[in-house]
Every structure is written in structure tokens, then in C-alpha cells.
mmCIF file of C-alpha atoms in Angstrom:
data_model
loop_
_atom_site.group_PDB
_atom_site.id
_atom_site.type_symbol
_atom_site.label_atom_id
_atom_site.label_comp_id
_atom_site.label_asym_id
_atom_site.label_seq_id
_atom_site.Cartn_x
_atom_site.Cartn_y
_atom_site.Cartn_z
ATOM 1 C CA ARG A 1 4.858 -0.774 -16.114
ATOM 2 C CA PHE A 2 6.383 -2.627 -13.463
ATOM 3 C CA CYS A 3 6.748 -1.907 -9.803
ATOM 4 C CA GLN A 4 9.087 -3.987 -7.676
ATOM 5 C CA SER A 5 8.572 -4.638 -3.850
ATOM 6 C CA LEU A 6 12.189 -3.728 -3.299
ATOM 7 C CA PRO A 7 13.103 -0.142 -3.115
ATOM 8 C CA PRO A 8 12.573 1.014 -6.847
ATOM 9 C CA VAL A 9 14.892 3.820 -6.684
ATOM 10 C CA GLY A 10 13.770 6.546 -8.945
ATOM 11 C CA ARG A 11 10.488 4.546 -9.765
ATOM 12 C CA VAL A 12 8.249 4.861 -6.844
ATOM 13 C CA ARG A 13 8.361 7.788 -4.267
ATOM 14 C CA PRO A 14 7.591 5.718 -1.020
ATOM 15 C CA ILE A 15 4.852 6.891 1.478
ATOM 16 C CA GLU A 16 5.691 7.715 5.189
ATOM 17 C CA ARG A 17 2.111 7.858 6.382
ATOM 18 C CA TYR A 18 -1.001 6.032 5.061
ATOM 19 C CA GLU A 19 -2.732 9.469 4.312
ATOM 20 C CA GLU A 20 -0.127 9.994 1.483
ATOM 21 C CA ALA A 21 -1.353 7.157 -0.375
ATOM 22 C CA ASN A 22 -4.655 8.839 -1.185
ATOM 23 C CA LEU A 23 -6.700 5.935 -0.085
ATOM 24 C CA PRO A 24 -10.484 6.299 0.543
ATOM 25 C CA THR A 25 -11.766 7.485 3.944
ATOM 26 C CA GLN A 26 -13.228 4.388 4.975
ATOM 27 C CA VAL A 27 -10.176 2.473 4.117
ATOM 28 C CA LEU A 28 -8.030 4.810 6.306
ATOM 29 C CA SER A 29 -10.789 4.528 8.982
ATOM 30 C CA ASN A 30 -10.444 0.715 8.848
ATOM 31 C CA ILE A 31 -6.651 0.869 8.996
ATOM 32 C CA ARG A 32 -6.793 3.300 12.162
ATOM 33 C CA GLN A 33 -9.372 0.921 13.890
ATOM 34 C CA ALA A 34 -6.871 -2.009 13.325
ATOM 35 C CA HIS A 35 -4.356 0.067 15.009
ATOM 36 C CA CYS A 36 -1.852 0.286 12.347
ATOM 37 C CA ASN A 37 -0.077 3.532 13.072
ATOM 38 C CA GLU A 38 2.691 3.700 10.319
ATOM 39 C CA PRO A 39 2.913 1.627 6.901
ATOM 40 C CA THR A 40 5.554 -1.221 7.105
ATOM 41 C CA PRO A 41 8.451 -1.103 4.634
ATOM 42 C CA ILE A 42 6.542 -3.220 2.101
ATOM 43 C CA GLU A 43 3.627 -1.013 2.405
ATOM 44 C CA ARG A 44 5.388 2.432 1.769
ATOM 45 C CA TYR A 45 6.332 1.169 -1.605
ATOM 46 C CA THR A 46 3.446 -1.260 -2.578
ATOM 47 C CA LEU A 47 0.370 1.428 -1.794
ATOM 48 C CA PRO A 48 1.665 3.945 -4.278
ATOM 49 C CA CYS A 49 1.715 1.371 -6.667
ATOM 50 C CA ILE A 50 -1.569 0.131 -6.249
ATOM 51 C CA ARG A 51 -3.063 3.620 -6.254
ATOM 52 C CA GLN A 52 -1.201 4.021 -9.718
ATOM 53 C CA HIS A 53 -2.706 1.058 -10.978
ATOM 54 C CA GLN A 54 0.604 -0.916 -11.549
ATOM 55 C CA ASP A 55 0.823 -4.589 -11.218
ATOM 56 C CA ILE A 56 3.276 -5.706 -8.547
ATOM 57 C CA ILE A 57 4.677 -8.755 -7.281
ATOM 58 C CA VAL A 58 5.662 -8.947 -3.659
ATOM 59 C CA CYS A 59 7.728 -11.490 -1.506
ATOM 60 C CA ALA A 60 8.378 -11.081 2.045
ATOM 61 C CA GLN A 61 8.580 -12.400 5.496
ATOM 62 C CA THR A 62 5.385 -12.968 7.432
ATOM 63 C CA ASP A 63 3.695 -9.823 9.271
ATOM 64 C CA SER A 64 5.417 -7.799 6.554
ATOM 65 C CA GLY A 65 2.152 -6.291 5.235
ATOM 66 C CA LYS A 66 1.358 -8.302 2.220
ATOM 67 C CA THR A 67 -2.152 -8.998 3.400
ATOM 68 C CA VAL A 68 -3.067 -5.329 4.067
ATOM 69 C CA CYS A 69 -1.943 -4.478 0.576
ATOM 70 C CA SER A 70 -3.870 -7.259 -1.044
ATOM 71 C CA THR A 71 -6.908 -6.234 0.796
ATOM 72 C CA ILE A 72 -6.705 -2.845 -0.225
ATOM 73 C CA VAL A 73 -6.317 -3.975 -3.713
ATOM 74 C CA SER A 74 -9.408 -5.996 -3.618
ATOM 75 C CA ALA A 75 -11.355 -3.261 -2.084
ATOM 76 C CA LEU A 76 -10.302 -0.782 -4.540
ATOM 77 C CA ARG A 77 -10.762 -2.800 -7.489
ATOM 78 C CA HIS A 78 -14.252 -4.259 -6.446
ATOM 79 C CA SER A 79 -15.925 -0.868 -5.593
ATOM 80 C CA ILE A 80 -16.146 -1.972 -1.992
ATOM 81 C CA VAL A 81 -14.969 1.469 -0.549
#
């Protein structure tokens, strides 16, 4: 299964708030401590893919949220949280 970073109509339901991504409490706490109030457009689509254990390929501008997503993937895969 493949999830694109562009709006994959019909494949992924984007989130509007970080809480909708079903992230662990510690991850949500860290996001809040970093003063992130709402997901960026790229995070809205990639975080649901991450939680569904789908592979993603992301190409986007600087400050689009790519690093946040890759950090969350690492934390979840390596059971840091």
C-alpha cells in the first residue's frame, strides 16, 4: 500500500488536529512544548499514514513539517515513546 504526500483523495482522511492522529501522550506533549498548534498541510496527510504503518515518500518545501513526521516515525518504530 502506498500513501502519497499530495492529497490522496479517497485513500487517506487528513487530520485537522494532532490529537486525531492517535499519537502517544508523550509525543503530543512534546508537540505542544514545541508550540505547534495545528498540523501543517503535509502533516495532515502523512501522520495518518504513519499510524497505519504505510510507507510514505515526501517532497516539500523547507518548514513544511517533514522533519516532524520523520521524527515521529523514528520514535514510534524504535519504541522511544
